[in-house]
Amino acid sequence: MRGFRTRRALAAAAVMLAALLGAGGWAADTQTPVTGPPPGSAAWTADTALGLPLPDPATADPARIAAFFAGLSPAARDALAVRHPLVVGNLDGAPVDLRYRANALALAAERTRELARAADPALTPQDHEAARTRAERYRTLLDGGRQVLAFDPRGRGQVAEVYGDLATARRTAVIVPGSDVDLLRFDRASDPYGTPAGMARALHQATDGQTAVIAWAGYTTPVGLGPDAATEGLARAGAARLDRLLDGLAVSTRPQDPATLFCHSYGSVVCGLAHPTPTRASGVVVLGSPGMGVDSAADLDPRVPLWATARNDSDWIGDVPNVRLFGLGHGADPTDPGFGARPLPATGSHGHTGYFAPGTASLAAYAAVALGRA
C-alpha cells in the first residue's frame, strides 16, 4: 500500500509539471527575493541630526517604529522623510501620511535618476529604453495625489498603494497578488482586474468607499510558470513581508479592525504560509488558488475565517494538480469541501484574473466579506 501511494504521488507530481508546461510554458528563470531593510538604511542609522538614535529598520518591529515617531514633532518627522525617503516610506509602523510624503519624494528622485540614465551615452539603447519605461511608471505613480504606502526600486521593483482613507474607513482590506506582478505590472490597462491595483479599485468601489483597500505588490513574485511558481521559496519570503505589513497596520491605523486579506493565485500560498492571526487579519479570501501550502483549513488559525472562491470553468489553475511532494506543489485545493474553507460564488467571472470584474457574484461576495457582512 505504501509503495502504491508513493507511485501515485510521483505520478501526480509528474502530471503537475506537465500541466504547468501546458498551461503557459516553463519559465527557467528564477528570482532572488528582495528581503531585509529598505535601501538607504545604513545612512538612516548613522544619522545623528536629531540627537537621538534612530530605530534600526533591520531589527525594530512596527510597534517600536510607531512609538519612535509618536515621540517626534511634526517638523522632525518631516525632516527625516526628506533626508531618508526610501527608508521612511517603507517603515511599517510609521505614520501613514508621512509614508505617502516620503514615497512621493523617493519616486521623484528615482524618476530623475532614470531620466538621466535614459540620456547617458555610455549605456546601451536597451538600457535607455528600460530607463524610460521606469521613469514613466514613476511619473504615473506621482500623478493625481496617489497614496503610495511603499516603494522599493530594487530588483523588479515593489509598490503598495492605498485606495480610500486608512484613517477613517470602516474596514481595511489587502490585495495579495500572484505571479508576474511587480512595479511595472502593478497596473495594466489590458488586464484591469488581474493586477493588484485593478482589484483594489474594484473592491473599494464595490464597498461604496467604506473599505480602504491596499494594493500590495510588496514581495518578489514568480515570473511565468516554472520552479518559482511550483515551489514555496518566494512565498515564504513574501509571507514574512506580509506579516510585517499587517503588524504595521495594526499600530498605525485601526488596531481594533485588522485587515481582510484577498489572496490571488500564488498569493494564496503567501497568505497560507503567513498563518494570519486575529491581531493581524479579520479574514482570508483565496481565489484562483493552486493551494495554500497547508493540508487543510485546520492547519490555519481557526479564529480567522477562511473563504475560498469557486473556480470558474475557464480558470487554467484548475489544470494544476493539488499535490505537495519533494518541494513541488502547494497542497490541497481550498475549494474542495473537505478542505474546510467557507465557499464563495464565482458566477459571471471568466479566466484566471476575472474574479474582481464588476457584475460578478465573486466581487459582490468580496464586498460583503470586506464589510464584515458575510
XYZ file of C-alpha atoms in Angstrom:
374
model
C 0.000 0.000 0.000
C 2.820 2.407 0.880
C 4.513 1.710 -2.459
C 1.270 2.356 -4.286
C 0.822 5.696 -2.525
C 4.378 6.696 -3.377
C 3.886 5.815 -7.035
C 0.617 7.714 -7.070
C 2.268 10.793 -5.526
C 5.099 10.631 -8.052
C 2.600 10.347 -10.865
C 0.698 13.340 -9.516
C 3.908 15.379 -9.394
C 4.657 14.436 -12.999
C 1.138 15.446 -14.017
C 1.571 18.755 -12.208
C 4.757 19.511 -14.120
C 3.079 18.598 -17.387
C 0.149 20.828 -16.520
C 2.454 23.736 -15.798
C 4.185 23.223 -19.112
C 0.907 23.039 -20.960
C -0.642 26.000 -19.166
C 1.871 28.569 -20.247
C 5.349 27.225 -20.809
C 8.098 26.504 -18.309
C 9.991 29.590 -17.204
C 13.518 28.531 -16.258
C 14.348 31.953 -14.835
C 14.338 32.036 -11.036
C 14.031 35.092 -8.841
C 16.042 36.177 -5.808
C 13.608 37.641 -3.271
C 14.113 41.190 -2.062
C 14.450 40.921 1.702
C 15.915 42.842 4.609
C 15.707 46.540 5.480
C 14.866 49.195 2.867
C 17.559 50.840 0.740
C 19.313 53.704 2.497
C 19.108 52.050 5.932
C 22.822 52.458 6.623
C 22.618 56.235 6.173
C 19.478 56.291 8.307
C 21.052 54.519 11.272
C 24.132 56.759 11.024
C 22.023 59.949 11.137
C 22.503 61.823 14.439
C 20.909 65.128 13.441
C 18.037 64.706 15.925
C 20.396 63.980 18.786
C 18.911 60.528 19.423
C 19.388 57.100 17.851
C 17.038 56.162 15.048
C 15.433 52.702 15.231
C 17.265 50.147 13.107
C 14.954 49.095 10.236
C 16.557 45.640 10.287
C 15.628 44.873 13.891
C 12.955 47.288 15.164
C 9.412 45.919 14.963
C 6.481 48.080 13.788
C 5.387 48.800 17.362
C 8.849 50.209 18.139
C 8.746 52.246 14.919
C 5.312 53.645 15.814
C 6.448 54.599 19.319
C 9.529 56.351 17.953
C 7.567 58.547 15.543
C 4.918 59.277 18.178
C 7.633 60.963 20.238
C 8.746 63.304 17.437
C 7.456 66.719 16.483
C 5.848 67.092 13.031
C 8.893 69.070 11.883
C 11.290 66.335 12.986
C 9.212 63.662 11.242
C 9.160 65.640 8.022
C 12.899 66.256 8.174
C 13.515 62.520 8.379
C 11.223 61.882 5.419
C 13.130 64.448 3.355
C 16.570 63.084 4.283
C 15.645 59.388 4.075
C 12.587 58.981 1.835
C 13.215 55.354 0.852
C 13.564 54.343 4.497
C 10.622 56.293 5.936
C 8.406 55.321 3.012
C 8.946 51.625 3.737
C 8.873 51.626 7.541
C 5.865 49.604 8.670
C 4.568 51.324 11.769
C 5.450 54.862 10.635
C 2.541 57.323 10.239
C 0.700 56.611 7.004
C 0.575 60.217 5.787
C 4.318 60.558 6.397
C 4.931 57.436 4.315
C 2.874 58.887 1.463
C 5.030 62.034 1.511
C 8.289 60.095 1.744
C 7.373 57.820 -1.150
C 6.410 60.773 -3.339
C 9.868 62.202 -2.688
C 11.517 58.840 -3.393
C 9.563 58.365 -6.635
C 10.525 61.833 -7.838
C 14.202 61.202 -7.073
C 14.178 57.814 -8.815
C 12.420 59.306 -11.836
C 15.149 61.953 -12.133
C 17.778 59.231 -11.892
C 16.136 57.109 -14.593
C 15.751 60.094 -16.939
C 19.487 60.720 -16.545
C 20.178 57.080 -17.398
C 17.939 57.342 -20.443
C 20.206 60.109 -21.791
C 23.533 58.562 -20.741
C 25.613 57.932 -23.899
C 27.623 55.263 -22.085
C 24.575 52.998 -21.821
C 23.054 50.780 -24.500
C 19.812 51.512 -26.367
C 18.217 48.699 -24.341
C 19.312 50.414 -21.132
C 17.870 53.699 -22.387
C 14.524 52.060 -23.154
C 14.372 50.347 -19.778
C 15.166 53.643 -18.035
C 12.447 55.479 -19.967
C 9.942 52.767 -19.066
C 10.719 53.015 -15.373
C 10.699 56.811 -15.443
C 7.222 56.735 -16.988
C 5.985 54.315 -14.337
C 7.290 56.632 -11.635
C 5.544 59.556 -13.319
C 2.194 57.770 -13.274
C 2.608 56.928 -9.583
C 3.262 60.610 -8.872
C 0.166 61.801 -10.756
C -3.112 62.756 -9.127
C -2.175 62.531 -5.463
C -1.867 58.751 -5.409
C -1.327 57.286 -1.940
C 1.803 55.166 -2.226
C 2.309 53.268 1.028
C 5.531 51.521 -0.015
C 8.038 51.881 -2.841
C 11.246 49.927 -3.346
C 13.117 50.228 -6.669
C 15.367 47.216 -6.038
C 15.119 44.229 -8.355
C 11.923 44.256 -10.403
C 10.554 46.901 -8.040
C 7.840 46.750 -5.384
C 4.994 49.106 -4.583
C 1.862 49.340 -2.450
C -0.955 51.814 -2.979
C -3.972 52.713 -0.838
C -7.453 53.290 -2.235
C -9.536 55.150 0.309
C -8.639 56.636 3.690
C -6.946 54.299 6.166
C -7.664 56.749 8.988
C -11.437 56.930 8.542
C -12.565 53.831 6.630
C -14.828 51.412 8.486
C -12.806 48.434 7.279
C -9.471 47.629 5.638
C -8.516 45.067 3.005
C -5.221 43.974 1.452
C -4.846 42.508 -2.037
C -2.063 39.895 -2.150
C -1.292 39.141 -5.832
C 0.256 36.141 -7.552
C 2.862 35.634 -10.257
C 4.156 38.229 -12.732
C 3.348 41.247 -10.565
C 5.979 43.896 -9.903
C 6.472 47.645 -10.181
C 5.868 47.724 -13.935
C 2.980 45.223 -13.852
C 1.255 46.674 -10.818
C -1.481 48.121 -13.026
C -2.290 47.155 -16.630
C -4.944 48.590 -18.921
C -5.028 45.320 -20.901
C -5.929 43.272 -17.797
C -7.590 45.718 -15.406
C -8.843 43.182 -12.856
C -5.799 40.916 -12.960
C -3.491 43.348 -11.180
C -3.434 44.394 -7.528
C -4.281 47.985 -8.445
C -7.287 46.928 -10.548
C -8.515 44.515 -7.893
C -8.172 47.155 -5.183
C -10.034 49.789 -7.186
C -12.867 47.357 -7.931
C -13.229 46.288 -4.291
C -13.062 49.854 -2.998
C -15.837 50.860 -5.383
C -17.912 47.758 -4.631
C -17.942 48.688 -0.934
C -19.042 52.233 -1.795
C -15.756 53.521 -0.437
C -16.419 52.151 3.053
C -13.367 49.885 2.862
C -9.849 51.211 2.388
C -8.048 48.755 0.132
C -4.289 48.292 -0.147
C -2.949 47.003 -3.460
C 0.175 45.264 -2.179
C 2.898 44.313 -4.653
C 5.292 44.073 -1.738
C 7.104 40.796 -2.350
C 9.115 39.194 -5.144
C 6.640 37.188 -7.221
C 7.393 34.292 -9.591
C 7.867 35.082 -13.272
C 5.887 32.786 -15.535
C 5.218 29.153 -14.732
C 8.312 27.374 -13.546
C 10.352 26.439 -10.479
C 9.430 29.553 -8.523
C 5.697 29.168 -9.190
C 5.778 25.461 -8.281
C 7.713 25.890 -5.017
C 7.316 27.879 -1.801
C 10.585 29.802 -1.578
C 9.284 33.162 -2.778
C 6.034 32.660 -0.859
C 7.897 32.163 2.415
C 9.863 35.361 1.866
C 6.637 37.131 0.921
C 4.819 35.807 3.999
C 7.382 37.447 6.278
C 6.898 40.771 4.489
C 3.103 40.403 4.630
C 3.223 39.742 8.377
C 5.245 42.913 8.882
C 2.800 44.944 6.777
C -0.127 43.685 8.867
C 1.718 44.386 12.130
C 2.384 47.891 10.869
C -1.270 48.475 10.023
C -2.265 47.290 13.490
C -0.198 50.011 15.191
C -0.535 52.840 12.665
C -4.199 52.663 11.562
C -7.093 50.856 13.285
C -5.838 48.101 15.609
C -9.384 47.143 16.600
C -10.214 46.248 12.996
C -7.498 44.141 11.294
C -7.457 43.880 7.524
C -9.187 41.233 5.422
C -6.766 39.530 3.007
C -7.731 38.781 -0.593
C -5.147 36.364 -1.931
C -4.986 35.623 -5.659
C -3.253 32.628 -7.237
C 0.321 32.254 -5.874
C -0.623 34.987 -3.398
C -2.809 32.416 -1.623
C 0.373 30.434 -0.890
C 1.845 33.606 0.648
C -1.258 34.053 2.807
C -1.302 30.418 3.890
C 2.346 30.437 4.923
C 1.823 33.734 6.794
C -0.644 31.895 9.114
C -2.628 35.085 9.912
C -3.772 35.560 13.497
C -6.770 37.606 14.731
C -4.493 40.516 15.620
C -3.329 40.657 12.009
C -6.380 39.688 9.931
C -10.163 39.696 10.170
C -10.414 37.051 7.468
C -8.740 35.496 4.445
C -10.250 35.049 0.976
C -8.454 32.961 -1.658
C -9.235 32.997 -5.376
C -7.705 31.217 -8.347
C -5.695 29.292 -5.775
C -3.213 26.483 -6.523
C -3.217 25.629 -2.795
C -2.174 27.414 0.366
C 0.875 25.410 1.395
C -1.208 23.637 4.061
C -3.209 20.411 4.080
C -6.478 21.908 5.287
C -8.061 24.911 6.935
C -7.413 23.172 10.250
C -3.712 23.976 9.807
C -4.516 27.698 9.969
C -5.774 29.765 12.900
C -9.460 28.804 13.347
C -10.222 32.256 14.765
C -9.540 33.828 11.346
C -12.383 32.977 8.912
C -11.250 31.490 5.604
C -13.221 31.721 2.373
C -12.401 30.007 -0.926
C -13.858 31.268 -4.199
C -15.357 28.679 -6.522
C -13.167 28.204 -9.583
C -14.774 29.225 -12.867
C -14.561 26.765 -15.759
C -12.127 28.917 -17.765
C -9.547 29.349 -14.995
C -6.462 27.395 -16.060
C -5.364 26.950 -12.449
C -7.840 24.080 -12.318
C -5.492 22.095 -14.578
C -2.735 22.149 -11.939
C -2.968 19.067 -9.680
C -3.120 19.794 -5.971
C -0.061 17.918 -4.737
C 2.840 18.690 -2.430
C 5.803 16.423 -2.980
C 9.596 16.857 -2.973
C 9.138 20.620 -2.617
C 6.820 20.852 -5.622
C 3.205 21.947 -5.461
C 1.097 23.779 -2.910
C -1.123 21.119 -1.434
C -4.846 20.596 -1.137
C -7.433 22.515 -3.133
C -9.052 25.177 -0.905
C -12.284 24.892 -2.932
C -12.632 21.197 -2.046
C -15.386 20.852 0.599
C -13.055 18.654 2.627
C -10.516 21.450 2.952
C -12.770 23.308 5.366
C -12.972 26.792 3.833
C -16.257 28.655 3.532
C -17.377 28.748 -0.129
C -17.887 31.917 -2.168
C -19.549 32.023 -5.605
C -17.807 32.923 -8.873
C -20.798 33.276 -11.205
C -20.067 35.671 -14.050
C -16.289 35.549 -13.688
C -14.051 34.438 -16.537
C -10.474 33.217 -16.654
C -7.803 33.309 -14.005
C -7.986 37.069 -13.454
C -11.696 37.844 -13.754
C -12.919 37.379 -10.191
C -12.922 41.117 -9.369
C -14.757 42.160 -12.540
C -17.826 44.353 -11.860
C -21.104 42.479 -12.043
C -19.669 39.141 -10.922
C -21.014 37.215 -7.963
C -17.458 36.913 -6.705
C -16.928 40.694 -6.435
C -20.286 41.098 -4.678
C -19.249 38.403 -2.205
C -15.856 40.049 -1.684
C -17.535 43.346 -0.875
C -19.747 41.625 1.701
C -16.727 39.963 3.318
C -14.730 43.203 3.287
C -17.605 44.993 5.015
C -17.969 42.284 7.653
C -21.379 41.176 6.380
C -20.546 37.651 5.235
